Structures are given as structure tokens and as C-alpha cells.
Amino acid sequence: MGRYLLRRLLIAIPSLLGISVILFTVLALAPGDPFGELATNPAVPPEVREALRVKFGLDDPIAIRYFRWIAAMVHGDWGFSFASRIDVDTLILQRLPATLFVIGSAQLLALLIAIPVGVLAARKPYSIFDQISSTLAFVGFSLPTFFTGLLFILVFSVQLDWLPFVYRDVYETGWRWYWENFRQAIMPICVLGLFQAASMTRYVRSAVLDVIRLDYVTTARAKGLGERVVIVKHVVRNALIPVVTLVALQMPAIFGGAIVTEQIFRIPGIGSLLISAILANDTPVIMAVTFVFACLVVLFNLIADVLYGWLDPRITLG
Amino acid sequence: MDGSTLVSPSAEVIAPQRPARPFSPWLEAWRRFRRHRLALASTVVLLLMILAIALGPFVWKVAINDIDFAARMQTPSWSHPLGTDDLGQDLLARMLYGGRISLAVGLSAMFVAMTLGTVIGATAGMSRGWVGPALIWLTDLFLSLPALPLLQLVIYLFRDSLKAAFGLEGGVFVMIVVVIGGLRWMPVARLVRAQFLSLREKEFVEAARALGASKLRQVVRHILPNALGPVLVAATIDVAAAIIAESTLSFLGLGFPPDIPTWGRILYDAKDYLDIAPHWALFPGAAIFLTVLTINFIGDGLRDALDPRKVM
């Protein structure tokens, strides 16, 4: 197990390097200039601008800049945000918890919906319940998150006035603080969670269908086990193995959805940080945030593979 | 198949009882597709929407940028069937125009993704040397790229230079299509490669190889047609995904410029007026939803229709 993990980590490194090369080249080839703002500012003389460019090495060849960046990255120096005047790693660490909280809760909500519904649908395929749930699943993943977000705001904030429609700073203390934070997170979590639940329900259904007709399930029934025990202990445990992988492989899509929801609900997470950085041409922040996204995706792929081997004894790691 | 195998050379072929009905794989697929009622209904709805988008501007001759401050943010009425926006521009005209762009982006991006994916997947599936693993590594690398951030980045950074090269609409269009297609070919490549790996060892391909068919002929005449079913399904669903990708970009303010009203762009403009003019956001959102939903259902119907192993 330990050796397998080590090997997988070593395989992940060239992928991350490849991703960073692609991202860096795109950014370096782009016509945008982080000092564009300084260029139009008459208070900054051209000599100072030139000195700054030389200091940050912006006129060196791409390859040299790449190696300088990667070396700094390894040393933990993620650069300095030109727009926010703060170190990039501090900025990202400030924003990351909000994003991870929303994504994590949304995933949890999706699993809580998808597993029961998928299992029930697969127990009686083509029944009324199955047809309704599969139609709803189609509707669910055809509704883009930006539209559901607006619909939720329209219904729950504008019409019913139950929930606040954008994030704001919470000044209450004690339990009120948790409650207010939770209240403003409800809508983004539901938007993301329902979208994920829709596609996950279909995965769970087909995974359960693959298992439920196997002989060992018939044996379990023939032994006289109750239906509940057969489903929970025999069927679901095995059916969920491929689902684990799919959940991890869905992560890039979830990050995409998170960027959209963060923008709609003005969540101070790394998705909205990325958009504001792009609009401000803040190269170090753009580079760092996209790279963090890529790292998270590679990390979750790794977790999926390791979990898969751990859950399924038929797969030997070596 | 079983019925046509002769017991002995002299055995007489028994004529089928029914008059032989014209048979082709496409006809059979259509017969199976019709059984999926939701897919059939979706086809009708989608065709109606395409017809409306294609012919609508000839019937509804209001200009998309006719500013009328007297009629700002009006709810639907006879003179403006879908209402107006904050500049008093007619939403029906803008939606019809935007629909053309959204659908065109979806189809073109799908073609880019399919072409790239099929070529890369086929090359990886046919090669027996180091090319295959290298291409698969590249595919996996692209799969772990964060697609949406990268899309935003590329479009934002290169928008101005492309605008200069292809003109305002053309530049953004080309770029959005290429970038969306360029970040969506990976699943197709893996699908095609998997199909090729199993098909290239089948007897009929071996027979073609034994007869001296070149590699290109093996691929184009024998392997590719047999791998087409899943690719076609993926292509259908990809149109929906590309439409969502374009709308998402426009919704984030990073897609088409404000004077080109795609559905996502109209939503972006409408989102700050949800409390006073909800219709402004609801119509484009519903249009995106309906298009994507119908395309997904059609994809599901095609999956049933084109899978020869599935008994229907």
C-alpha cells in the first residue's frame, strides 16, 4: 500500500508540472500586462515602471520566468498580488475555507439525496418511482447552476424573503454568528448539491442495477435475510465502490459550478477571487488559483484511485 | 444471421414468410429511437425551437438594438411578447438572435471536440508503440486541467487580439468555439481509443488486414463505422455541454460582448434586476434549460437506439 501510494504520488508530479507549463505559457503569451494600471497612472514616471519590470523580471524569456516561478513556488513563495497588495498565499488561504465549506456541504447533500433515491429506483427498475426520479435527474442536470441560482434568489429571497440573497459580513457573535453564516450558505449549497445529486443518482442507480442481479444477492435472499439487510449490507456496499471513483472524478465539474455560485451569491471564496483577478489582470493570483484548482483535481483523482483499491479487494495494488 | 446459415450446400433457402421489409441499420435505429417517447417529444420541441430561431427574425422584424426609454423593463405585452430590458430593447428579437449564436456555438464546439477526440483517440488506439501511452498521458493531463478557470482566462486574455484579427463577432465566436472544443475532446478520445483497442483485434479487421488493406483503410472503412454509435451519443450530449459552457462564460461576463445578446449574456444583464423585472431573466434561462434538456433526452434516446446489444 505504502509503495503504491508513493508511486502514484511520483506519477502525479509530471502531470502537475505539465499543467503548470500549460497555464504559465497561456499567461505569458497573453497580451495583458499587470503593470497596465501603472502605465496609465501619470504619477508614476516611466523609469520607475521600467525598474519595477526589471525587478519582477517581466522582460525575461518565458522559460527562465517559468523556472524562476516554479522554484519560488517550491520554496513556498507564491508571489505578490499586484491588485490587493498582499501575499498570494495569504490571500488564497483567506478565501479557501469558504469555497471548501460550500463544496463539501454540497457534495454531502448530493450523496444524501442520490444514494437513497438511486437505490430505491434500481430496486424496481422501470417502476413509476424509477421513471419519475430519472426524469427529475434529467431535469436536474439540464438546469445550469447559474439559472437555478437566480431562480432560488427569485423565489426564496425576492418573493418569500426567507434567506439573504448575497453574502455579507456577519457581525453577530456566538450562536447567532453560526446561524447567520449557515443561513447565507443554504442557497449556494442547495444549488450545487442538487445539480450534483442529479447526475449522481444515475450513477448510483446503474451501479446498483449491476450488482442486484448477481447470484450472491439471490443467495442472501434465499437464506431468508430481510430485504433491508440484503439491500444495505449486501447490495449497497458493493455498488458504492464505483460511485466513489465517480464522485472524485466529478470534482473538476464541481469547481466549475462553485465558481458560478460564488459569483452569483458573492461568496468570498477562491472562485470569485479568480474572476476578480482575471478582470484586474493580476497574473500571480490567476496563476496560483488555477494551479490550486489543478492540484485539488489531481489530489482527488489520487484519492479516488487509492480508495478504489482499498474498498475493492479484487483490485491488487502493486 | 442464424437463419441464413445453410445446413448443407444443397439445402434450400426458405423464403421468409413476411415480405422482406427494407432493412438498414439507420432504419432500425429510427425504429428503436421512436420507442423512447421522451426523446421523440424532445426532437419535436427542439426542431420547433430551431425553426423559430431560424425563421423568427424574418417574421418578427424588430431590431435587437432598438433603444426605447419609454418602454423600459416592461412585462410581456402584445407589442413586446417577451417584455423589454433596461434600455427598452425588445427581448423576443434579442432572444431569437441569441439563440442562433448559442446553437451555432454548441454545434461548432461539438465538431471541434469530436474531430480532435476522434483523431487523437484513433491514433492512440491504433498505435502499438510509444505514441498510444503518450497520447493517453496527454489526455489525462487535459482532463485534470481546471476547464472553467482556463476558459475564462484564455478568453479574457486573448479577446482583444482576436477581435482585431477576425472582427468583433467573428473573433469572439472563433475563440469561444476553439477553446470550448479544445477543452472537451478528452472523454471522446478515451471512448474512441477504448473502442479501437477492442475492434482492431476483431476477425473482420484481421480479414481486411490479411487482404492487404492499408492502415488508413482499416480505420476509415472497417473500425470507425463500428465505433460510431457511442461517438454519436457523446456528440449529441456534447452540444448541450457546449451550450452550457458558452452561457456560463457569458453569464460571468467573460463571453460575448454586451452588444451580442446570447442567452447567457441576457441573463448576465438581467441578474441585477431580479426583483423588478423577473421575466427578463426567466425567458433566456428557460430557453437554455429547454434546449439542454431536449438535447440530453435525444442523446438518451440515441444511446438506446444505437446500442445493438440492447434488446428492445
XYZ file of C-alpha atoms in Angstrom:
630
model
C 0.000 0.000 0.000
C 2.725 2.446 1.032
C 4.751 1.720 -2.079
C 1.698 2.087 -4.293
C 0.911 5.447 -2.730
C 4.483 6.601 -3.262
C 4.407 5.523 -6.905
C 1.107 7.273 -7.522
C 2.486 10.451 -5.949
C 5.524 10.241 -8.223
C 3.245 9.821 -11.263
C 1.226 12.858 -10.188
C 4.288 15.121 -10.240
C 4.853 15.150 -14.031
C 1.124 15.801 -14.523
C 1.251 18.793 -12.219
C 4.382 20.043 -13.971
C 2.665 19.656 -17.349
C -0.372 21.551 -16.130
C 1.764 24.337 -14.721
C 3.666 24.623 -18.033
C 0.384 24.965 -19.958
C -1.010 27.547 -17.534
C 2.206 29.528 -17.436
C 2.573 29.599 -21.217
C -1.017 30.762 -21.697
C -0.475 33.566 -19.211
C 2.896 34.549 -20.619
C 1.670 34.642 -24.221
C -1.299 36.793 -23.297
C -1.177 40.435 -24.250
C -2.331 41.621 -20.808
C 0.120 43.488 -18.593
C -0.006 43.514 -14.776
C 1.562 46.969 -14.879
C -1.044 48.301 -17.294
C -2.569 50.258 -14.452
C 0.798 51.828 -13.629
C 1.338 52.752 -17.271
C -1.794 54.889 -17.337
C -1.091 56.441 -13.965
C 0.641 59.795 -14.659
C 2.091 59.943 -11.128
C 4.404 57.005 -11.872
C 7.375 58.037 -14.004
C 8.436 55.638 -16.805
C 11.821 54.979 -15.167
C 10.122 53.619 -12.048
C 7.930 51.398 -14.205
C 10.975 50.067 -16.024
C 12.763 49.459 -12.738
C 9.724 47.539 -11.454
C 9.573 45.444 -14.621
C 13.253 44.595 -14.255
C 12.824 43.871 -10.544
C 9.994 41.408 -11.175
C 11.808 40.051 -14.254
C 8.873 40.595 -16.617
C 11.064 41.078 -19.704
C 12.997 37.787 -19.407
C 12.285 34.856 -21.754
C 9.304 32.647 -20.841
C 11.396 29.583 -19.963
C 13.526 31.494 -17.480
C 10.464 33.074 -15.898
C 8.847 29.646 -15.645
C 11.810 28.116 -13.825
C 12.022 31.101 -11.522
C 8.319 30.788 -10.759
C 8.435 27.027 -10.123
C 11.488 27.417 -7.871
C 9.743 30.119 -5.862
C 6.573 28.005 -5.705
C 8.503 25.063 -4.227
C 10.031 27.377 -1.629
C 6.559 28.469 -0.572
C 6.802 31.912 -2.139
C 3.645 32.249 -4.204
C 4.206 35.810 -5.284
C 2.616 39.121 -4.501
C -0.802 40.251 -5.633
C -0.418 43.473 -7.626
C -4.075 44.377 -7.124
C -4.668 43.534 -3.464
C -1.131 44.444 -2.227
C -0.896 41.263 -0.175
C 0.962 37.951 -0.497
C -0.825 35.495 -2.770
C -0.681 32.566 -0.347
C -2.241 34.621 2.466
C -4.948 35.756 0.059
C -5.736 32.199 -1.049
C -5.693 30.823 2.492
C -8.179 33.536 3.466
C -10.531 32.564 0.668
C -10.148 28.757 0.551
C -12.231 27.806 3.656
C -15.421 29.414 2.285
C -15.063 27.510 -1.007
C -14.259 24.180 0.620
C -17.155 24.554 3.064
C -19.679 25.152 0.289
C -18.288 22.405 -1.983
C -18.028 19.876 0.850
C -21.541 20.501 2.151
C -22.926 20.388 -1.390
C -21.243 17.019 -2.003
C -22.662 15.706 1.267
C -26.153 16.895 0.357
C -25.804 15.303 -3.089
C -24.825 11.950 -1.585
C -27.674 12.115 0.937
C -30.127 12.542 -1.937
C -28.504 10.371 -4.585
C -27.861 7.179 -2.624
C -31.388 6.555 -1.275
C -33.095 7.673 -4.486
C -30.724 5.703 -6.733
C -31.056 2.541 -4.660
C -34.848 2.758 -4.485
C -35.047 3.391 -8.234
C -32.813 0.429 -9.019
C -34.741 -1.937 -6.759
C -37.721 -1.706 -9.076
C -36.394 -0.612 -12.473
C -38.959 0.968 -14.815
C -41.460 1.401 -11.979
C -43.288 4.695 -11.573
C -40.792 5.849 -8.935
C -37.875 4.989 -11.209
C -39.362 6.860 -14.140
C -40.155 9.947 -12.089
C -36.732 10.015 -10.463
C -34.897 9.537 -13.746
C -36.914 12.301 -15.421
C -36.180 14.579 -12.462
C -32.493 13.668 -12.720
C -32.506 14.705 -16.377
C -34.178 17.982 -15.468
C -31.652 18.436 -12.660
C -28.526 18.185 -14.732
C -30.018 20.126 -17.630
C -30.631 23.122 -15.352
C -27.411 25.141 -15.415
C -26.265 26.256 -11.954
C -26.389 29.936 -12.880
C -30.082 29.650 -13.727
C -31.021 27.616 -10.623
C -29.118 30.163 -8.549
C -31.157 33.024 -9.986
C -34.396 31.023 -9.578
C -33.574 30.346 -5.920
C -32.882 34.036 -5.310
C -36.114 34.937 -7.072
C -38.214 32.516 -5.021
C -36.572 32.445 -1.582
C -35.193 35.971 -1.329
C -37.294 38.216 -3.523
C -40.710 36.543 -3.281
C -40.666 34.784 0.099
C -37.935 36.863 1.782
C -36.707 33.860 3.796
C -32.988 33.960 3.016
C -30.443 36.716 2.359
C -29.561 36.723 -1.328
C -25.885 37.656 -1.209
C -23.121 37.072 1.291
C -22.340 39.862 3.712
C -20.037 40.228 6.676
C -21.565 38.754 9.796
C -21.236 40.921 12.902
C -23.343 38.874 15.326
C -21.469 36.832 17.914
C -21.904 33.400 19.480
C -24.603 31.131 18.114
C -26.062 33.934 16.014
C -22.797 34.028 14.072
C -23.040 30.368 13.118
C -26.744 30.714 12.324
C -26.302 33.753 10.080
C -23.373 32.131 8.246
C -25.385 28.969 7.781
C -28.401 30.892 6.534
C -26.455 32.625 3.792
C -24.786 29.356 2.772
C -28.062 27.442 2.346
C -28.856 28.570 -1.198
C -25.405 28.055 -2.750
C -25.124 24.632 -1.101
C -28.563 23.621 -2.400
C -27.838 24.874 -5.925
C -24.583 22.939 -6.177
C -25.823 19.937 -4.223
C -28.979 19.412 -6.282
C -27.004 19.684 -9.535
C -24.539 17.065 -8.320
C -27.299 14.869 -6.922
C -28.959 14.688 -10.333
C -26.030 13.088 -12.129
C -25.004 11.045 -9.091
C -28.462 9.480 -8.825
C -27.987 7.999 -12.278
C -24.578 6.597 -11.347
C -25.914 5.032 -8.154
C -28.884 3.558 -9.994
C -26.800 1.886 -12.685
C -24.197 0.696 -10.162
C -26.910 -0.907 -8.014
C -28.524 -2.444 -11.112
C -25.187 -4.067 -11.979
C -24.962 -5.684 -8.561
C -28.552 -6.518 -7.684
C -28.888 -9.330 -10.228
C -25.738 -11.151 -9.123
C -26.009 -14.628 -7.636
C -24.792 -13.712 -4.182
C -27.748 -11.382 -3.748
C -30.123 -14.208 -4.633
C -28.267 -16.382 -2.138
C -28.665 -13.749 0.545
C -32.395 -13.604 -0.138
C -32.643 -17.405 -0.230
C -31.048 -17.587 3.215
C -34.094 -15.741 4.421
C -32.450 -12.395 5.120
C -34.771 -9.438 5.286
C -34.935 -7.143 2.284
C -33.425 -4.275 4.276
C -30.378 -6.329 5.274
C -29.921 -7.612 1.720
C -30.014 -4.120 0.249
C -27.981 -2.260 2.869
C -25.397 -4.875 3.789
C -25.008 -6.811 0.561
C -26.003 -4.666 -2.385
C -25.199 -1.076 -1.465
C -21.788 -1.855 -0.013
C -20.612 -3.307 -3.295
C -22.479 -0.915 -5.548
C -20.912 2.133 -3.948
C -17.358 1.152 -4.939
C -17.558 2.563 -8.493
C -19.588 5.503 -7.189
C -16.652 6.583 -5.003
C -14.474 6.913 -8.085
C -17.121 8.814 -9.988
C -17.617 11.243 -7.110
C -13.904 12.022 -7.100
C -13.775 12.342 -10.891
C -16.659 14.821 -10.739
C -14.534 17.262 -8.775
C -13.488 19.449 -11.751
C -17.154 19.944 -12.641
C -17.914 20.875 -9.038
C -15.192 23.506 -9.024
C -16.685 24.947 -12.197
C -20.084 25.069 -10.508
C -18.516 26.606 -7.412
C -17.075 29.486 -9.429
C -20.528 30.246 -10.814
C -22.327 30.028 -7.464
C -19.661 32.096 -5.741
C -20.188 34.754 -8.364
C -23.994 34.726 -8.039
C -24.126 34.733 -4.254
C -20.965 36.860 -3.858
C -19.293 34.238 -1.672
C -15.779 35.373 -0.727
C -14.151 32.148 -1.984
C -11.322 31.413 -4.403
C -13.703 31.225 -7.375
C -14.745 34.846 -7.054
C -11.116 35.690 -6.277
C -10.156 34.159 -9.622
C -12.715 36.187 -11.545
C -11.733 39.470 -9.936
C -8.055 38.613 -10.513
C -8.719 37.914 -14.204
C -10.582 41.185 -14.590
C -7.755 43.056 -12.838
C -5.034 41.245 -14.844
C -3.477 40.152 -11.558
C -1.171 37.480 -13.010
C 0.324 35.952 -9.813
C -3.125 35.423 -8.312
C -4.558 33.942 -11.550
C -1.623 31.562 -11.830
C -1.806 30.499 -8.194
C -5.581 29.987 -8.108
C -5.734 27.967 -11.337
C -2.815 25.916 -10.084
C -4.564 25.302 -6.753
C -7.624 24.125 -8.691
C -5.447 21.771 -10.756
C -3.739 20.435 -7.631
C -7.098 19.751 -5.993
C -8.260 17.863 -9.110
C -5.089 15.734 -9.224
C -5.362 15.141 -5.474
C -8.950 13.936 -5.754
C -8.048 11.618 -8.653
C -5.337 10.162 -6.437
C -7.766 9.736 -3.548
C -10.230 8.026 -5.898
C -7.649 5.503 -7.066
C -6.410 4.737 -3.565
C -9.932 4.418 -2.151
C -10.906 2.166 -5.039
C -8.077 -0.223 -4.309
C -8.842 -0.148 -0.604
C -12.592 -0.747 -0.981
C -12.401 -3.420 -3.665
C -10.280 -6.407 -2.617
C -10.356 -7.726 -6.205
C -8.001 -4.920 -7.190
C -4.423 -5.538 -6.196
C -2.196 -2.544 -5.787
C 1.375 -3.061 -6.649
C -27.933 -14.121 -39.046
C -28.711 -17.598 -37.699
C -31.407 -18.180 -40.263
C -29.100 -17.539 -43.192
C -26.560 -20.207 -42.265
C -27.122 -23.124 -44.617
C -27.145 -26.600 -43.136
C -25.610 -28.041 -46.279
C -24.767 -26.543 -49.631
C -27.804 -28.158 -51.198
C -30.284 -27.047 -48.563
C -32.866 -24.751 -49.910
C -33.130 -21.279 -48.511
C -36.560 -20.948 -47.002
C -38.158 -17.741 -48.100
C -39.243 -15.594 -45.178
C -42.979 -15.523 -44.574
C -43.246 -11.749 -44.410
C -42.421 -9.727 -47.485
C -38.868 -8.572 -46.968
C -39.010 -5.134 -45.439
C -36.277 -2.729 -46.496
C -33.625 -3.032 -43.834
C -30.820 -0.704 -42.975
C -29.083 -0.028 -39.673
C -30.359 3.545 -39.753
C -33.958 2.465 -40.261
C -33.600 0.024 -37.387
C -32.112 2.745 -35.214
C -35.023 5.047 -36.063
C -37.500 2.285 -35.150
C -35.806 1.906 -31.771
C -35.476 5.648 -31.261
C -39.230 6.101 -31.723
C -39.872 3.804 -28.751
C -38.262 6.377 -26.417
C -41.237 8.697 -26.089
C -39.449 11.486 -24.230
C -36.676 11.506 -26.827
C -39.211 11.700 -29.634
C -41.081 14.551 -27.954
C -37.752 16.297 -27.335
C -36.868 16.027 -31.012
C -40.135 17.739 -31.936
C -39.623 20.518 -29.352
C -36.011 21.077 -30.381
C -36.914 21.198 -34.072
C -39.629 23.766 -33.281
C -37.121 25.875 -31.389
C -34.597 25.666 -34.223
C -37.327 26.621 -36.684
C -38.291 29.611 -34.536
C -34.694 30.760 -34.274
C -34.060 30.288 -37.987
C -37.258 31.890 -39.301
C -38.245 34.096 -36.366
C -36.173 37.160 -37.296
C -37.867 37.220 -40.725
C -41.297 37.336 -39.102
C -40.541 39.440 -36.014
C -38.733 42.342 -37.614
C -37.854 44.401 -34.532
C -34.185 45.385 -34.353
C -32.249 43.875 -31.456
C -30.736 47.223 -30.508
C -33.791 49.462 -30.838
C -33.478 51.566 -27.692
C -36.759 52.919 -26.339
C -36.537 54.571 -22.942
C -40.311 54.996 -22.815
C -40.661 51.199 -22.619
C -38.042 50.199 -20.036
C -38.304 46.790 -18.316
C -41.878 46.198 -19.411
C -43.587 42.909 -18.671
C -44.776 40.859 -21.677
C -47.414 42.605 -23.782
C -48.677 42.475 -27.376
C -46.112 44.952 -28.646
C -43.284 43.165 -26.781
C -44.296 39.467 -26.364
C -41.386 38.737 -24.003
C -41.107 42.205 -22.484
C -38.188 44.628 -22.677
C -34.885 45.166 -20.877
C -33.439 48.183 -19.067
C -32.849 50.060 -22.338
C -36.295 49.220 -23.680
C -34.878 46.753 -26.222
C -37.277 44.045 -27.380
C -36.455 40.751 -25.651
C -38.076 38.483 -28.247
C -35.852 39.849 -31.000
C -32.784 39.556 -28.768
C -33.649 36.001 -27.731
C -34.138 34.891 -31.339
C -30.788 36.400 -32.302
C -29.045 34.982 -29.230
C -30.455 31.536 -29.885
C -28.737 31.437 -33.253
C -25.387 32.164 -31.632
C -25.875 29.789 -28.725
C -26.837 26.906 -31.031
C -24.077 27.716 -33.521
C -21.503 27.758 -30.725
C -22.819 24.453 -29.376
C -22.683 22.707 -32.761
C -19.308 24.110 -33.843
C -17.650 23.424 -30.489
C -19.010 19.880 -30.663
C -17.460 19.434 -34.130
C -14.102 20.698 -32.868
C -14.236 18.383 -29.838
C -15.348 15.378 -31.907
C -12.709 15.868 -34.594
C -9.890 16.307 -32.095
C -11.132 13.483 -29.895
C -11.643 11.030 -32.746
C -8.266 11.734 -34.340
C -6.362 11.521 -31.047
C -8.346 8.519 -29.802
C -7.968 6.678 -33.116
C -4.233 7.339 -33.243
C -3.820 6.172 -29.665
C -5.986 3.127 -30.327
C -4.147 2.040 -33.470
C -0.576 2.657 -32.386
C 1.356 -0.216 -30.864
C 4.429 1.775 -29.860
C 5.007 4.671 -27.519
C 2.547 7.030 -29.250
C -0.504 5.484 -27.585
C 0.638 5.841 -23.963
C 1.963 9.341 -24.669
C -1.398 10.453 -26.093
C -3.243 8.925 -23.160
C -0.970 10.773 -20.756
C -1.761 13.985 -22.625
C -5.485 13.194 -22.446
C -5.293 12.633 -18.695
C -3.319 15.836 -18.332
C -6.027 17.806 -20.123
C -8.658 16.056 -18.011
C -7.100 17.435 -14.848
C -6.892 20.973 -16.186
C -9.490 23.107 -14.440
C -11.648 23.750 -17.512
C -13.777 26.702 -16.468
C -10.974 28.836 -14.974
C -8.805 28.134 -18.007
C -11.656 29.019 -20.381
C -12.200 32.322 -18.605
C -8.521 33.035 -18.621
C -7.887 32.328 -22.294
C -10.962 34.203 -23.433
C -10.261 37.222 -21.292
C -6.595 37.411 -22.230
C -6.872 36.880 -25.973
C -10.153 38.617 -26.649
C -8.663 41.858 -27.920
C -6.070 40.397 -30.271
C -8.629 38.058 -31.871
C -11.126 40.863 -32.196
C -8.543 42.675 -34.257
C -7.932 39.623 -36.459
C -11.480 38.383 -37.181
C -13.695 41.347 -36.414
C -15.863 41.777 -33.331
C -18.358 38.921 -33.669
C -16.168 36.566 -35.665
C -13.186 36.856 -33.336
C -15.080 36.075 -30.165
C -17.034 33.326 -31.903
C -13.937 31.564 -33.272
C -12.173 31.818 -29.951
C -15.065 30.563 -27.833
C -15.657 27.629 -30.194
C -11.989 26.651 -30.347
C -11.451 26.982 -26.619
C -14.604 25.112 -25.570
C -13.951 22.397 -28.163
C -10.285 22.282 -27.241
C -11.114 21.551 -23.613
C -13.845 18.968 -24.245
C -12.240 16.376 -26.538
C -10.767 14.183 -23.810
C -13.761 11.956 -22.996
C -14.276 11.338 -26.725
C -10.625 10.414 -27.184
C -10.794 7.879 -24.355
C -14.065 6.469 -25.722
C -12.704 6.131 -29.261
C -9.455 4.594 -28.035
C -11.291 2.001 -25.949
C -13.478 1.101 -28.948
C -10.469 0.883 -31.256
C -8.490 -1.315 -28.867
C -11.220 -3.950 -28.902
C -12.283 -3.549 -32.542
C -8.815 -3.734 -34.055
C -8.433 -7.336 -32.828
C -11.795 -8.469 -34.244
C -11.872 -11.036 -37.046
C -13.294 -8.723 -39.692
C -10.458 -6.261 -39.215
C -7.955 -9.089 -39.268
C -9.535 -10.258 -42.523
C -9.196 -6.795 -44.006
C -5.607 -6.657 -42.828
C -4.923 -10.076 -44.381
C -6.362 -8.829 -47.670
C -3.759 -6.082 -47.604
C -5.894 -3.144 -46.573
C -3.791 -0.177 -45.582
C -3.989 1.087 -42.014
C -5.994 4.119 -43.122
C -8.494 1.920 -44.962
C -8.838 -0.389 -41.966
C -9.652 2.612 -39.816
C -11.942 4.503 -42.142
C -13.862 1.608 -43.735
C -13.925 -1.017 -41.013
C -13.202 0.223 -37.496
C -14.598 3.752 -37.427
C -18.117 2.880 -38.668
C -18.382 0.293 -35.913
C -17.240 2.762 -33.262
C -19.672 5.419 -34.469
C -22.618 4.667 -32.154
C -21.130 5.781 -28.825
C -19.361 8.689 -30.545
C -22.680 9.912 -31.924
C -24.260 9.763 -28.473
C -21.301 11.621 -26.982
C -21.545 14.204 -29.760
C -25.207 14.886 -29.008
C -24.640 15.363 -25.305
C -21.580 17.470 -26.061
C -23.716 20.033 -27.897
C -25.669 20.548 -24.681
C -22.480 20.797 -22.633
C -21.001 23.345 -25.043
C -24.157 25.466 -24.897
C -23.955 25.427 -21.094
C -20.246 26.314 -21.233
C -20.876 29.282 -23.518
C -23.800 30.510 -21.409
C -21.725 30.144 -18.243
C -18.938 32.231 -19.729
C -21.339 34.879 -20.964
C -23.092 34.799 -17.593
C -19.811 35.505 -15.832
C -19.317 38.465 -18.153
C -16.391 36.792 -19.927
C -18.063 35.552 -23.101
C -19.609 37.578 -25.888
C -19.580 41.381 -25.534
C -22.781 43.157 -24.436
C -23.860 44.123 -27.958
C -24.147 40.438 -28.905
C -27.095 39.167 -26.860
C -26.540 35.425 -26.395
C -28.851 33.755 -23.896
C -26.185 33.699 -21.206
C -25.375 37.361 -21.816
C -29.059 38.377 -21.461
C -29.154 36.505 -18.146
C -25.996 38.311 -17.026
C -27.572 41.678 -17.803
C -30.826 40.656 -16.126
C -29.438 39.286 -12.871
C -29.271 42.646 -11.096
C -32.929 43.417 -11.797
C -34.452 40.186 -10.480
C -36.764 41.991 -8.061
C -38.261 44.439 -10.561
C -38.081 42.545 -13.867
C -38.014 38.764 -13.240
C -39.308 37.999 -16.773
C -36.061 39.361 -18.206
C -34.072 36.545 -16.549
C -36.720 33.836 -16.765
C -37.068 33.714 -20.560
C -33.404 33.240 -21.532
C -32.889 30.854 -18.603
C -35.860 28.776 -19.677
C -34.593 28.762 -23.275
C -31.172 27.430 -22.209
C -32.811 24.860 -19.940
C -35.239 23.646 -22.598
C -32.539 23.334 -25.263
C -30.175 21.452 -22.977
C -32.936 19.201 -21.627
C -34.213 18.222 -25.077
C -30.690 17.552 -26.354
C -29.951 15.378 -23.322
C -33.149 13.384 -23.862
C -32.314 12.926 -27.537
C -28.865 11.692 -26.508
C -30.507 9.197 -24.162
C -32.813 8.014 -26.948
C -29.866 7.630 -29.325
C -27.993 5.620 -26.708
C -30.882 3.135 -26.624
C -31.288 3.185 -30.396
C -27.647 2.711 -31.363
C -26.704 0.007 -28.874
C -27.211 -3.233 -30.838
C -26.853 -5.351 -27.700
C -29.833 -3.771 -26.047
C -32.990 -5.764 -26.707
C -35.986 -3.606 -27.444
